[in-house]
mmCIF file of C-alpha atoms and ligand atoms in Angstrom:
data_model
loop_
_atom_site.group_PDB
_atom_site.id
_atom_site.type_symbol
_atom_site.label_atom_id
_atom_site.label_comp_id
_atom_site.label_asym_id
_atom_site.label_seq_id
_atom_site.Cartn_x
_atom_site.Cartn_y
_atom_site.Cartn_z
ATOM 1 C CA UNK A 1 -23.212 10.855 12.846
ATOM 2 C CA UNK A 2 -25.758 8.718 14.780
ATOM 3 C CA UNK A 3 -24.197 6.288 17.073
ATOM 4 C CA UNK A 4 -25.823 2.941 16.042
ATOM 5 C CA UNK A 5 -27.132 3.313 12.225
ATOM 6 C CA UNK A 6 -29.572 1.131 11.607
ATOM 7 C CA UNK A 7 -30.246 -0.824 8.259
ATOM 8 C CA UNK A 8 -33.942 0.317 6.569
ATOM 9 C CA UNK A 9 -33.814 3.461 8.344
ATOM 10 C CA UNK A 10 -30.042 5.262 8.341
ATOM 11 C CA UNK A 11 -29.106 3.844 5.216
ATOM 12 C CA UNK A 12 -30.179 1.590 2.548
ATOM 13 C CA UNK A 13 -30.240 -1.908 2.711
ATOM 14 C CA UNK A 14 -30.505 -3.147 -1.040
ATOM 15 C CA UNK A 15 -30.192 -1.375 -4.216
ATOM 16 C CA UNK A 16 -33.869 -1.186 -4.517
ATOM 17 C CA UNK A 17 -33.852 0.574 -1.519
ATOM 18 C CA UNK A 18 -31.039 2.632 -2.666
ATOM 19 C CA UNK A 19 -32.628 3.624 -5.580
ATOM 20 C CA UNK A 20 -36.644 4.740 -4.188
ATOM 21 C CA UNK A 21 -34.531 6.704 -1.374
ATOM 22 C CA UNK A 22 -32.309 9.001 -3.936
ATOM 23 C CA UNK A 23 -34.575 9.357 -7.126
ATOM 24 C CA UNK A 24 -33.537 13.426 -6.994
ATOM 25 C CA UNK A 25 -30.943 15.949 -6.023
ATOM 26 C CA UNK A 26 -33.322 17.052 -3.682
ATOM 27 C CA UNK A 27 -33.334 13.581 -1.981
ATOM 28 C CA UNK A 28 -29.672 13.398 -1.839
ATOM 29 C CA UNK A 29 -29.623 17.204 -0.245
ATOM 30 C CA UNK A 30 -32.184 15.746 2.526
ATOM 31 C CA UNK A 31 -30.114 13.121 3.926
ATOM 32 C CA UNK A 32 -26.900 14.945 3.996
ATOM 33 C CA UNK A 33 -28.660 17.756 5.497
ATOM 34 C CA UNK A 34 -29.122 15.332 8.004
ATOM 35 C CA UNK A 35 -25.777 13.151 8.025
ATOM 36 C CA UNK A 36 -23.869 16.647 8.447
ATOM 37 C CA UNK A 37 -26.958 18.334 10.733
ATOM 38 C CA UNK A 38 -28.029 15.166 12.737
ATOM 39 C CA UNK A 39 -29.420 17.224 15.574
ATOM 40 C CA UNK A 40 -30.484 20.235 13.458
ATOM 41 C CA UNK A 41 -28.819 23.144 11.546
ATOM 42 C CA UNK A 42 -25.447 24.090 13.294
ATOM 43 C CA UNK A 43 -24.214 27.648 12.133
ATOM 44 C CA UNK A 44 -20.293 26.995 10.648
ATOM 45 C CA UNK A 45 -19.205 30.772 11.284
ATOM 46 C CA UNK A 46 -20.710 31.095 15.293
ATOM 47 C CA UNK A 47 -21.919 27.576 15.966
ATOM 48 C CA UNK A 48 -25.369 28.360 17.294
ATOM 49 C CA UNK A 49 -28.019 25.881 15.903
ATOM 50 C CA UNK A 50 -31.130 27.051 13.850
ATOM 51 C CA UNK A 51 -31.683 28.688 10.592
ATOM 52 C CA UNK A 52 -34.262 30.014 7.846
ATOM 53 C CA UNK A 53 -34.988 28.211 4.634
ATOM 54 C CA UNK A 54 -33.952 30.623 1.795
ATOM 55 C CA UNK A 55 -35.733 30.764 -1.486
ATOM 56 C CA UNK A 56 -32.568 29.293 -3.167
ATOM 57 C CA UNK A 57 -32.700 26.154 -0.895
ATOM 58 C CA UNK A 58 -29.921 27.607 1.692
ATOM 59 C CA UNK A 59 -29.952 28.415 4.815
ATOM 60 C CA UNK A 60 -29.541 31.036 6.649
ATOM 61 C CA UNK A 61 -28.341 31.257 10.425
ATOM 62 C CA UNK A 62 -31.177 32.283 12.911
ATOM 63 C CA UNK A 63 -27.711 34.362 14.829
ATOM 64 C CA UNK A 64 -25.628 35.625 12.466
ATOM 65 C CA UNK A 65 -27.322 35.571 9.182
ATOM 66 C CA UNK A 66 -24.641 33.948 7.741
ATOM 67 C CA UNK A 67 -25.596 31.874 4.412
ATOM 68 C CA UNK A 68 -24.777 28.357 3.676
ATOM 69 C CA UNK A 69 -25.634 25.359 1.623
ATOM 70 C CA UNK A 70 -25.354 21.418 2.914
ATOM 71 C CA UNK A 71 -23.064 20.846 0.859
ATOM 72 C CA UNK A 72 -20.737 23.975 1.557
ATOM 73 C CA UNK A 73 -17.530 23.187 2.826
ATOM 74 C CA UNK A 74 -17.330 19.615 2.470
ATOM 75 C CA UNK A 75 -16.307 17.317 -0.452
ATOM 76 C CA UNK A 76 -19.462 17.883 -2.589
ATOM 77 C CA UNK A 77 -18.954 22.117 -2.483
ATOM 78 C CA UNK A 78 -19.085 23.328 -5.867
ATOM 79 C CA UNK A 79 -19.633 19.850 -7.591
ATOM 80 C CA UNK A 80 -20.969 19.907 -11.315
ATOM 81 C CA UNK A 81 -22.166 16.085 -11.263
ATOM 82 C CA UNK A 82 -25.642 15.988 -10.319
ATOM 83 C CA UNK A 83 -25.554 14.988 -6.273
ATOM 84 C CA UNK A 84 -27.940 11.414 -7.568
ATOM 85 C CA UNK A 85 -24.445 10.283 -9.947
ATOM 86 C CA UNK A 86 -22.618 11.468 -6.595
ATOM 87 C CA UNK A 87 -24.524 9.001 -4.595
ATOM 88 C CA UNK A 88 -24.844 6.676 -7.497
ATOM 89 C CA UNK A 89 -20.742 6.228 -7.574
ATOM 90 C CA UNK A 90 -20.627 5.697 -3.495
ATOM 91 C CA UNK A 91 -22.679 3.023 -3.766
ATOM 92 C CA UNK A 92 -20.534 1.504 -6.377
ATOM 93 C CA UNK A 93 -17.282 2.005 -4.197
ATOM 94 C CA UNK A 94 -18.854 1.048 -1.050
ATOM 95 C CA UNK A 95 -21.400 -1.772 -1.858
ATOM 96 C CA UNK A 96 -19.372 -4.141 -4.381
ATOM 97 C CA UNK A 97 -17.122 -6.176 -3.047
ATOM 98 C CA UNK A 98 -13.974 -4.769 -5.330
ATOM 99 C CA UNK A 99 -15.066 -1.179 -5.864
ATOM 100 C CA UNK A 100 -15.165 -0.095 -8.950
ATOM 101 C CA UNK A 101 -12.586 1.243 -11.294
ATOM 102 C CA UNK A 102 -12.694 4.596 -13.163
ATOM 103 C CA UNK A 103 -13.992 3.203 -16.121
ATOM 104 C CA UNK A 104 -16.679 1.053 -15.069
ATOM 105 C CA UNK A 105 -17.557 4.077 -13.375
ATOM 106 C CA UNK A 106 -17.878 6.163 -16.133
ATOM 107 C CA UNK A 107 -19.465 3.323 -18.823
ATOM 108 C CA UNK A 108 -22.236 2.385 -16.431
ATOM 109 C CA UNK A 109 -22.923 5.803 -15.097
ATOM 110 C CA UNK A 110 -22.558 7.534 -18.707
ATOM 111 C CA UNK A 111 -20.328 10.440 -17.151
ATOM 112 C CA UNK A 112 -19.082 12.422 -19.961
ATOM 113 C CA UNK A 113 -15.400 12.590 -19.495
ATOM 114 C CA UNK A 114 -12.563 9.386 -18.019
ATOM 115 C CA UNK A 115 -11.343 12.409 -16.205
ATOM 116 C CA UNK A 116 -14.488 13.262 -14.885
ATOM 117 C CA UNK A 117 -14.714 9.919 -12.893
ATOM 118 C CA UNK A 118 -11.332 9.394 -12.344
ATOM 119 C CA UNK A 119 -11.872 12.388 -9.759
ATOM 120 C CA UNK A 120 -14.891 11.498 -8.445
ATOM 121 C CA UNK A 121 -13.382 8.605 -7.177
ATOM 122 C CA UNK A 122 -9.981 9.993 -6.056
ATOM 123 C CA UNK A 123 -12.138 12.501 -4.202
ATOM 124 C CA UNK A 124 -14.239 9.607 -2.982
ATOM 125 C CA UNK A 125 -11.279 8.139 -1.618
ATOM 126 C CA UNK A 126 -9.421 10.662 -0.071
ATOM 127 C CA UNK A 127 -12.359 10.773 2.507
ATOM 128 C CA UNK A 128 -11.236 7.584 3.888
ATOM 129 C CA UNK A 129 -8.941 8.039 6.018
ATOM 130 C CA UNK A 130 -10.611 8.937 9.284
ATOM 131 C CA UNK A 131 -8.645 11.288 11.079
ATOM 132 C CA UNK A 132 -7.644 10.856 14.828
ATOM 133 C CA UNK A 133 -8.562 6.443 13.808
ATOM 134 C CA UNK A 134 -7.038 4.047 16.281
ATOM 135 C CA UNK A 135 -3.805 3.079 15.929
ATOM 136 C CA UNK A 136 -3.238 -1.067 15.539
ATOM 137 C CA UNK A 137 -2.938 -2.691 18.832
ATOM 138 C CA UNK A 138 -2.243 -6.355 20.480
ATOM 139 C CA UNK A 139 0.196 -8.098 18.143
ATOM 140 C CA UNK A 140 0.913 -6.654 14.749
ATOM 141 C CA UNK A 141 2.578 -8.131 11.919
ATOM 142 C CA UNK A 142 4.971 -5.353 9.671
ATOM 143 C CA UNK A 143 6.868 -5.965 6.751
ATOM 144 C CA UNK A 144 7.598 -4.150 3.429
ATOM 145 C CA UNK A 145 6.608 -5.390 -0.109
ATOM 146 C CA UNK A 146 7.085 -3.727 -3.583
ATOM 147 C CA UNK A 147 3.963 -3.275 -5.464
ATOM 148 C CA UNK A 148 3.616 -2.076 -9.260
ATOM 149 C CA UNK A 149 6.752 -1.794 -11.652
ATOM 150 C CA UNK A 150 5.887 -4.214 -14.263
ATOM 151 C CA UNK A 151 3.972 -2.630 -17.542
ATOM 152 C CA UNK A 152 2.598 -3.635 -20.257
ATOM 153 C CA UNK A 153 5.268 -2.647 -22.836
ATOM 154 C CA UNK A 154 4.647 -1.105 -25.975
ATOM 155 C CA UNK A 155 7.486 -3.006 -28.234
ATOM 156 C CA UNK A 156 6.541 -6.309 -27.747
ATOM 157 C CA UNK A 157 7.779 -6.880 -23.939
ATOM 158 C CA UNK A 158 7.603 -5.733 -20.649
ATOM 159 C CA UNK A 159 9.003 -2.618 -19.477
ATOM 160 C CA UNK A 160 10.724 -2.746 -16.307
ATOM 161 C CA UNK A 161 8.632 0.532 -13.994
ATOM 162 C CA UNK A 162 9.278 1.945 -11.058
ATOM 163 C CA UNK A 163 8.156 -0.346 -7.864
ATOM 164 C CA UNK A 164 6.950 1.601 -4.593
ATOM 165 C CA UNK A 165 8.021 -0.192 -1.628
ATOM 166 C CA UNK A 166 4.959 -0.231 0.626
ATOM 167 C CA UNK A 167 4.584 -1.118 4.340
ATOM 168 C CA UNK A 168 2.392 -3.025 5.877
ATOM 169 C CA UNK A 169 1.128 -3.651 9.204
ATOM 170 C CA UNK A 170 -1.457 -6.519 10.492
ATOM 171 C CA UNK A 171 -2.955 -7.571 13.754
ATOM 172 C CA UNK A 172 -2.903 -10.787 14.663
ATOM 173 C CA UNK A 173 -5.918 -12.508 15.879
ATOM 174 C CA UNK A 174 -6.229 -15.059 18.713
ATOM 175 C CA UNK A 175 -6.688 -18.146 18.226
ATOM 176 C CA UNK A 176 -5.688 -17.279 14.752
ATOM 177 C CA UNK A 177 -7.332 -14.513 11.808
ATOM 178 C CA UNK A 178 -6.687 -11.045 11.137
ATOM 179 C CA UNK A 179 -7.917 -7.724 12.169
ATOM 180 C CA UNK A 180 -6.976 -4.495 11.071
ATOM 181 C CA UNK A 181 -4.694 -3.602 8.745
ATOM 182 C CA UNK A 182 -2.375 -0.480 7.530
ATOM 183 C CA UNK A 183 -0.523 0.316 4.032
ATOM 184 C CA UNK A 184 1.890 3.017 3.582
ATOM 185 C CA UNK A 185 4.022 4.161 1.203
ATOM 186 C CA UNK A 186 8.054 4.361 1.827
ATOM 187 C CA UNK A 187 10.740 6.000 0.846
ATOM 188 C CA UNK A 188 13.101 3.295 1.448
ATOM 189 C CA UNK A 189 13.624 -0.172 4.151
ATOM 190 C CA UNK A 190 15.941 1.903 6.171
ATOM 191 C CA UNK A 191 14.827 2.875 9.898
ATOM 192 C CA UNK A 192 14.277 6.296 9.245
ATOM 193 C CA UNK A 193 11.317 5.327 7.384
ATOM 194 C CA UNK A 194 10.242 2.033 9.363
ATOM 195 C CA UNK A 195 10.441 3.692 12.603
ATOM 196 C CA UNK A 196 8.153 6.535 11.636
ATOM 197 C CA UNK A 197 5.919 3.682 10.315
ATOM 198 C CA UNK A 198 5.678 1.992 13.365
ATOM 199 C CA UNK A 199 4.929 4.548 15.361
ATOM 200 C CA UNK A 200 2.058 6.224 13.041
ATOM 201 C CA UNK A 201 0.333 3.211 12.700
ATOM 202 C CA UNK A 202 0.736 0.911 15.741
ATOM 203 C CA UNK A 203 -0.113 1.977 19.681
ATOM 204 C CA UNK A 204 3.131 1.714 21.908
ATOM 205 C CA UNK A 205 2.673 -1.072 24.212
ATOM 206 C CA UNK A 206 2.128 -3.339 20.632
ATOM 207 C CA UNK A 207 3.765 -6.514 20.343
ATOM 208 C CA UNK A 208 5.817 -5.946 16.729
ATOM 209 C CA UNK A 209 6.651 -9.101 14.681
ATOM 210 C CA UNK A 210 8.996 -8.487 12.121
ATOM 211 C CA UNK A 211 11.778 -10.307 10.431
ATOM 212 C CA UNK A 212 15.278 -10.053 11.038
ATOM 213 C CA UNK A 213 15.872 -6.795 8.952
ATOM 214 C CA UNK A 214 18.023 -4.558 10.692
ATOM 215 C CA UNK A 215 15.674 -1.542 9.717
ATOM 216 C CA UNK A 216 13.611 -2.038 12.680
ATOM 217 C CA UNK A 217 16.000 -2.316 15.135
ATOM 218 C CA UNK A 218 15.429 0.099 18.007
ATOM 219 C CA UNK A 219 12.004 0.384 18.256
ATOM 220 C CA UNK A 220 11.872 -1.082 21.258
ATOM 221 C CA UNK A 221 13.212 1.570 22.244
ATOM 222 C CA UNK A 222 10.192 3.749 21.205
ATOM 223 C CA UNK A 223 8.170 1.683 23.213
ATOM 224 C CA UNK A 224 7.633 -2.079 21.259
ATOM 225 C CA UNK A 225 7.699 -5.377 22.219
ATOM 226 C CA UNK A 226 9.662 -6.808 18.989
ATOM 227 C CA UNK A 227 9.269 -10.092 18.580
ATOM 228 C CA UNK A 228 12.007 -10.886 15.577
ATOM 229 C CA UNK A 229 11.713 -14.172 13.191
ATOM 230 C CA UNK A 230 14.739 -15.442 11.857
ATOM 231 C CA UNK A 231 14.315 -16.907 7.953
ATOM 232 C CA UNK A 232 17.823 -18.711 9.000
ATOM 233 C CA UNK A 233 16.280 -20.465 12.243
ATOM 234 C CA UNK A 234 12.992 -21.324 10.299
ATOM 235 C CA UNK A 235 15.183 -22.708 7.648
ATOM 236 C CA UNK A 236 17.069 -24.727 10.334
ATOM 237 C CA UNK A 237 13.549 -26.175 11.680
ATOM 238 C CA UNK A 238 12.778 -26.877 8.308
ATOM 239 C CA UNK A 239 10.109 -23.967 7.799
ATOM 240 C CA UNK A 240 9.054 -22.278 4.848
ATOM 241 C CA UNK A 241 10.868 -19.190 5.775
ATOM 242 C CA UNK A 242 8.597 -17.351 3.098
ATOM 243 C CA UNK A 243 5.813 -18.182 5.834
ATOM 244 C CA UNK A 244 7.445 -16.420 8.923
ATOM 245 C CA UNK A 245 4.884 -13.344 8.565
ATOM 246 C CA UNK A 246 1.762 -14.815 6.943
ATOM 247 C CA UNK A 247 -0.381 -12.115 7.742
ATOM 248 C CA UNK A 248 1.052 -9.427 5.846
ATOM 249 C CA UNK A 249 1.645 -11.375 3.098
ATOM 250 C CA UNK A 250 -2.073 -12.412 3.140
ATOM 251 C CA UNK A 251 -2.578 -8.813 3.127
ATOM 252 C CA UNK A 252 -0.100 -7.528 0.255
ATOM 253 C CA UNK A 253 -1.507 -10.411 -1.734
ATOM 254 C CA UNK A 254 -4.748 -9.090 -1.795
ATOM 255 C CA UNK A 255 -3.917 -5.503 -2.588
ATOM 256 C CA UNK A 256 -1.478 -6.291 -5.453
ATOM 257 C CA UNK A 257 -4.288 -9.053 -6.922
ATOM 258 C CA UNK A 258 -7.152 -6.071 -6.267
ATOM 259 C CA UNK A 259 -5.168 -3.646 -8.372
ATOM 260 C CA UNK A 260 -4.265 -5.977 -11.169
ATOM 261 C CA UNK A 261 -8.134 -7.106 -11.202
ATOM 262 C CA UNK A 262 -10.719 -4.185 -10.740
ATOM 263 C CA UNK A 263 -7.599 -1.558 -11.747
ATOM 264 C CA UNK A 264 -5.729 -3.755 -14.146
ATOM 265 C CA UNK A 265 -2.965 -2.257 -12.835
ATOM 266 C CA UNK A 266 -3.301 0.841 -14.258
ATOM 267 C CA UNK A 267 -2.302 2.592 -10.838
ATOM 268 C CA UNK A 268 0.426 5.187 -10.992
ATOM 269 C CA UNK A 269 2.595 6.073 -8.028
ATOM 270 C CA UNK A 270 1.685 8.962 -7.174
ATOM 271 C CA UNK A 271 -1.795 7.935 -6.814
ATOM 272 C CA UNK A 272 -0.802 4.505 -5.131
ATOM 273 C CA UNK A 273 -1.316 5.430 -1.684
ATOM 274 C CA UNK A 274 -4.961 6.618 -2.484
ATOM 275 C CA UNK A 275 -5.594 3.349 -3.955
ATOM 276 C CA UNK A 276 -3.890 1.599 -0.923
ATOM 277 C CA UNK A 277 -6.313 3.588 1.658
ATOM 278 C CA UNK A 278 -9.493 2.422 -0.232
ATOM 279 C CA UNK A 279 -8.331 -1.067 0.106
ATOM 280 C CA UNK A 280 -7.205 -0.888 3.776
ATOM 281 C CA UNK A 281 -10.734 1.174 4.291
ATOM 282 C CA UNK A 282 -12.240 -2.204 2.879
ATOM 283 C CA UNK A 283 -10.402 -5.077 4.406
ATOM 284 C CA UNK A 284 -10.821 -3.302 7.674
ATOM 285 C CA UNK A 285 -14.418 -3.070 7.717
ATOM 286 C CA UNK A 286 -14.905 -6.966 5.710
ATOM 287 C CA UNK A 287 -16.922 -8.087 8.633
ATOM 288 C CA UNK A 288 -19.372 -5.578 7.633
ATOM 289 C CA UNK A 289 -23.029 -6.920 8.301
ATOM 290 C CA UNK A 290 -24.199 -4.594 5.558
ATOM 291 C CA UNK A 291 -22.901 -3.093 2.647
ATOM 292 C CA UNK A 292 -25.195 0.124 2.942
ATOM 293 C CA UNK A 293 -23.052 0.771 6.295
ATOM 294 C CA UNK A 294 -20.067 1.078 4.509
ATOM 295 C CA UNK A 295 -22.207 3.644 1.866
ATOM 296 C CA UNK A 296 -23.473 5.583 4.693
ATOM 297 C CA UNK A 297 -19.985 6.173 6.555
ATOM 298 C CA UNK A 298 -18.202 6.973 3.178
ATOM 299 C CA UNK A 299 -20.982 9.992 2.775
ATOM 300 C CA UNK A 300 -20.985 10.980 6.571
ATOM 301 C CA UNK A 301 -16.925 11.266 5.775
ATOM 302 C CA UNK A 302 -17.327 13.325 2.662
ATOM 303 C CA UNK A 303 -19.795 15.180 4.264
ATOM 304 C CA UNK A 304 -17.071 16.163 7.332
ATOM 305 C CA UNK A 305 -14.218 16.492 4.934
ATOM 306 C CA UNK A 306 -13.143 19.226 3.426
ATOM 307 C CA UNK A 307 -13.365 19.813 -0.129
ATOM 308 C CA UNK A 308 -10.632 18.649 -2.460
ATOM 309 C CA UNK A 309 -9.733 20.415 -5.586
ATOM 310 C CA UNK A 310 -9.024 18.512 -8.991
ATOM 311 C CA UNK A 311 -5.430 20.312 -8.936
ATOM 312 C CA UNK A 312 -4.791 18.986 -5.676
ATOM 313 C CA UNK A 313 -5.828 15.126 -7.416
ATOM 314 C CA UNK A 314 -3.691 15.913 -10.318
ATOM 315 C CA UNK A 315 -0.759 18.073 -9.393
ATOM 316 C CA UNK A 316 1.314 15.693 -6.742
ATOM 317 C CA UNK A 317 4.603 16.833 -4.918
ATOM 318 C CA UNK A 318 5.267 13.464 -6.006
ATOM 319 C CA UNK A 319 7.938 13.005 -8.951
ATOM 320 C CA UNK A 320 5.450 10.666 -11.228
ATOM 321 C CA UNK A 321 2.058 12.587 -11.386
ATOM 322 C CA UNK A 322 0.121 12.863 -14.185
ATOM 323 C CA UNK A 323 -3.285 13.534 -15.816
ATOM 324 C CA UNK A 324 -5.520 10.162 -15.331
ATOM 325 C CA UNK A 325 -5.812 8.297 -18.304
ATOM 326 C CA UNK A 326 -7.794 5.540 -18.895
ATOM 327 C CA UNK A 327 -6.237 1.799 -18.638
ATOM 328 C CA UNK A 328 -4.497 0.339 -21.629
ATOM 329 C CA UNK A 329 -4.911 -3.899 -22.630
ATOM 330 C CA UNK A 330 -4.468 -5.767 -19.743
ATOM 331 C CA UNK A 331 -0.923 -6.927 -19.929
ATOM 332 C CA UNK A 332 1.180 -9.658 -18.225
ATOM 333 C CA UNK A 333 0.226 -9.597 -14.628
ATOM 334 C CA UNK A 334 3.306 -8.461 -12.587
ATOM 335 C CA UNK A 335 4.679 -11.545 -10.397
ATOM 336 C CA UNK A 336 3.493 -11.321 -7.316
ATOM 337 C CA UNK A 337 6.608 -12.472 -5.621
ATOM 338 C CA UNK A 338 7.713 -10.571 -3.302
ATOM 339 C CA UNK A 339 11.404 -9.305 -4.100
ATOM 340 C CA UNK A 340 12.598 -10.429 -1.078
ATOM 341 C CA UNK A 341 16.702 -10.261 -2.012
ATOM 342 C CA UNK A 342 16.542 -7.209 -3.701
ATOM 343 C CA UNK A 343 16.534 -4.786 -0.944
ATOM 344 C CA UNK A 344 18.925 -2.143 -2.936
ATOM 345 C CA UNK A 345 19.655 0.093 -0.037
ATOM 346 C CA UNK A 346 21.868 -2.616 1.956
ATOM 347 C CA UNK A 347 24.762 -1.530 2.502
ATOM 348 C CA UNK A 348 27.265 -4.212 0.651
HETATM 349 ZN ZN1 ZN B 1 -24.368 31.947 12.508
#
């Protein structure tokens, strides 16, 4: 990956652009020949650089003789969708503001099967999260929120679904704004789960603001500053105690209204936290002077991540996995309140 990609000449700057650059397969093999080889041909098996052209458009290491493709070994090995509908489908996810959904994908790309592009994009997306990334620093904002539950129902109401309590984690900006953020599914508010939260996601030495929920007491002793709101003492000075951690509910806000909108809420739990990385892999990089950037690093991702199998998309250690199928009618959007009294696991 080249250390300062630049617009016009690393990656594409406009659709038009997008489009003259990746007319062919054989375009699309060209430039992530060169996103995966950006100093030349590295052999995978004894890492010496150089290599032959073979007749089948492989290579094949100068050293060892080993044989290879580009796209061996990373998420586009043994794809069946032309590399140009590859290509076509990261643009889509990385250059429009909301993503896309599966079955936009699939209508304006004319991709044979719902399944079909239900996967590309769950493989799409499980290249996002960069491993060994930064954890938040400075002064973070965490809190939990329940996201999904509410369905369309088939007899006339809503059924009542299964929520997924989610954390989340903000940095705080100064004078005021927001940097980075983090989403993560739990198993429950208790610390066992917050703690481990905390420390994945935030860098020891982080100021913590959190509200008065007894689930996070004792990190401090794993190395945070907590700094602890009260709703009670906000109510006293006649706060909106709803307000005491603005940033993460800015944050969960935007996730829940994302998946209602471009996903209709069609997002199942197992597949939540997929879901949740592409919009954390978003909001994090908003500031973004150019869309192309954020097509380029998606590709130089997938081009460094292994590849995923459908079985691993589909089959899900998680309880509630299933076969993708497409969205229903929208129904009743879920309230976006955040359940704040209904934390079941307090101990009464
Ligand atoms: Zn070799």
């Amino acid at each position: 990956m080249v250390q300062q990609p630049r617009a016009g000449v690393h990656y594409p700057r406009s659709i038009g652009e997008f489009r003259s650059w990746f007319g062919t397969d054989a375009d699309c093999l060209d430039y992530l020949a060169w996103l995966r080889w950006p100093e030349g041909f590295v052999c995978r098996g004894c890492k010496h650089p150089g290599a032959w052209g073979t007749a089948d458009g492989r290579y094949k290491c100068e050293t060892c003789g080993a044989r290879t493709s580009v796209t061996a070994g990373t998420l586009f090995d043994r794809r069946r969708t032309p590399l140009t509908v590859w290509f076509t489908a990261c643009w889509m996810l990385a250059s429009q503001k909301d993503g896309i959904s599966a079955l936009s994908l699939q209508r304006s790309l004319d991709i044979g099967s719902y399944p079909t592009a239900w996967a590309m994009l769950h493989r799409l997306r499980s290249v996002l999260v960069r491993p060994g990334r930064e954890r938040l620093t400075g002064a973070v904002e965490v809190d939990e929120t329940y996201i999904g539950g509410e369905e369309p129902g088939l007899r006339g109401g809503r059924a009542k679904g299964k929520k997924a309590l989610v954390g989340v984690a903000v940095e705080l900006k100064e004078p005021r704004g927001y940097g980075r953020c983090r989403m993560a599914i739990l198993a429950d508010a208790s610390a066992a789960s917050l703690h481990p939260f905390v420390t994945e996601h935030i860098e020891p030495g982080t100021t913590v603001i959190t509200d008065a929920w007894m689930g996070y007491t004792g990190i401090e002793k794993l190395g945070y500053t907590r700094d602890r709101r009260s709703q009670r003492a906000a109510r006293a000075r006649g706060e909106d105690p709803g307000e005491l951690l603005p940033g993460v509910h800015r944050v969960a806000s935007l996730a829940k209204r994302w998946l209602l909108g471009t996903h209709q809420g069609s997002v199942d739990e197992a597949h939540l936290q997929s879901y949740l990385n592409e919009f954390v892999f978003r909001f994090n990089r908003r500031g973004s002077r150019s869309r192309g950037l954020l097509f380029y690093r998606v590709l130089a991702l997938a081009v460094a991540h292994d590849p995923v199998r459908y079985r691993d998309l589909v089959i899900n250690p998680q309880p509630k996995a299933a076969p993708p199928r497409p969205p229903g009618r929208r129904g009743h959007p879920p309230s976006m309140d955040r359940p704040r009294a209904a934390r079941p696991w307090r101990a009464s």
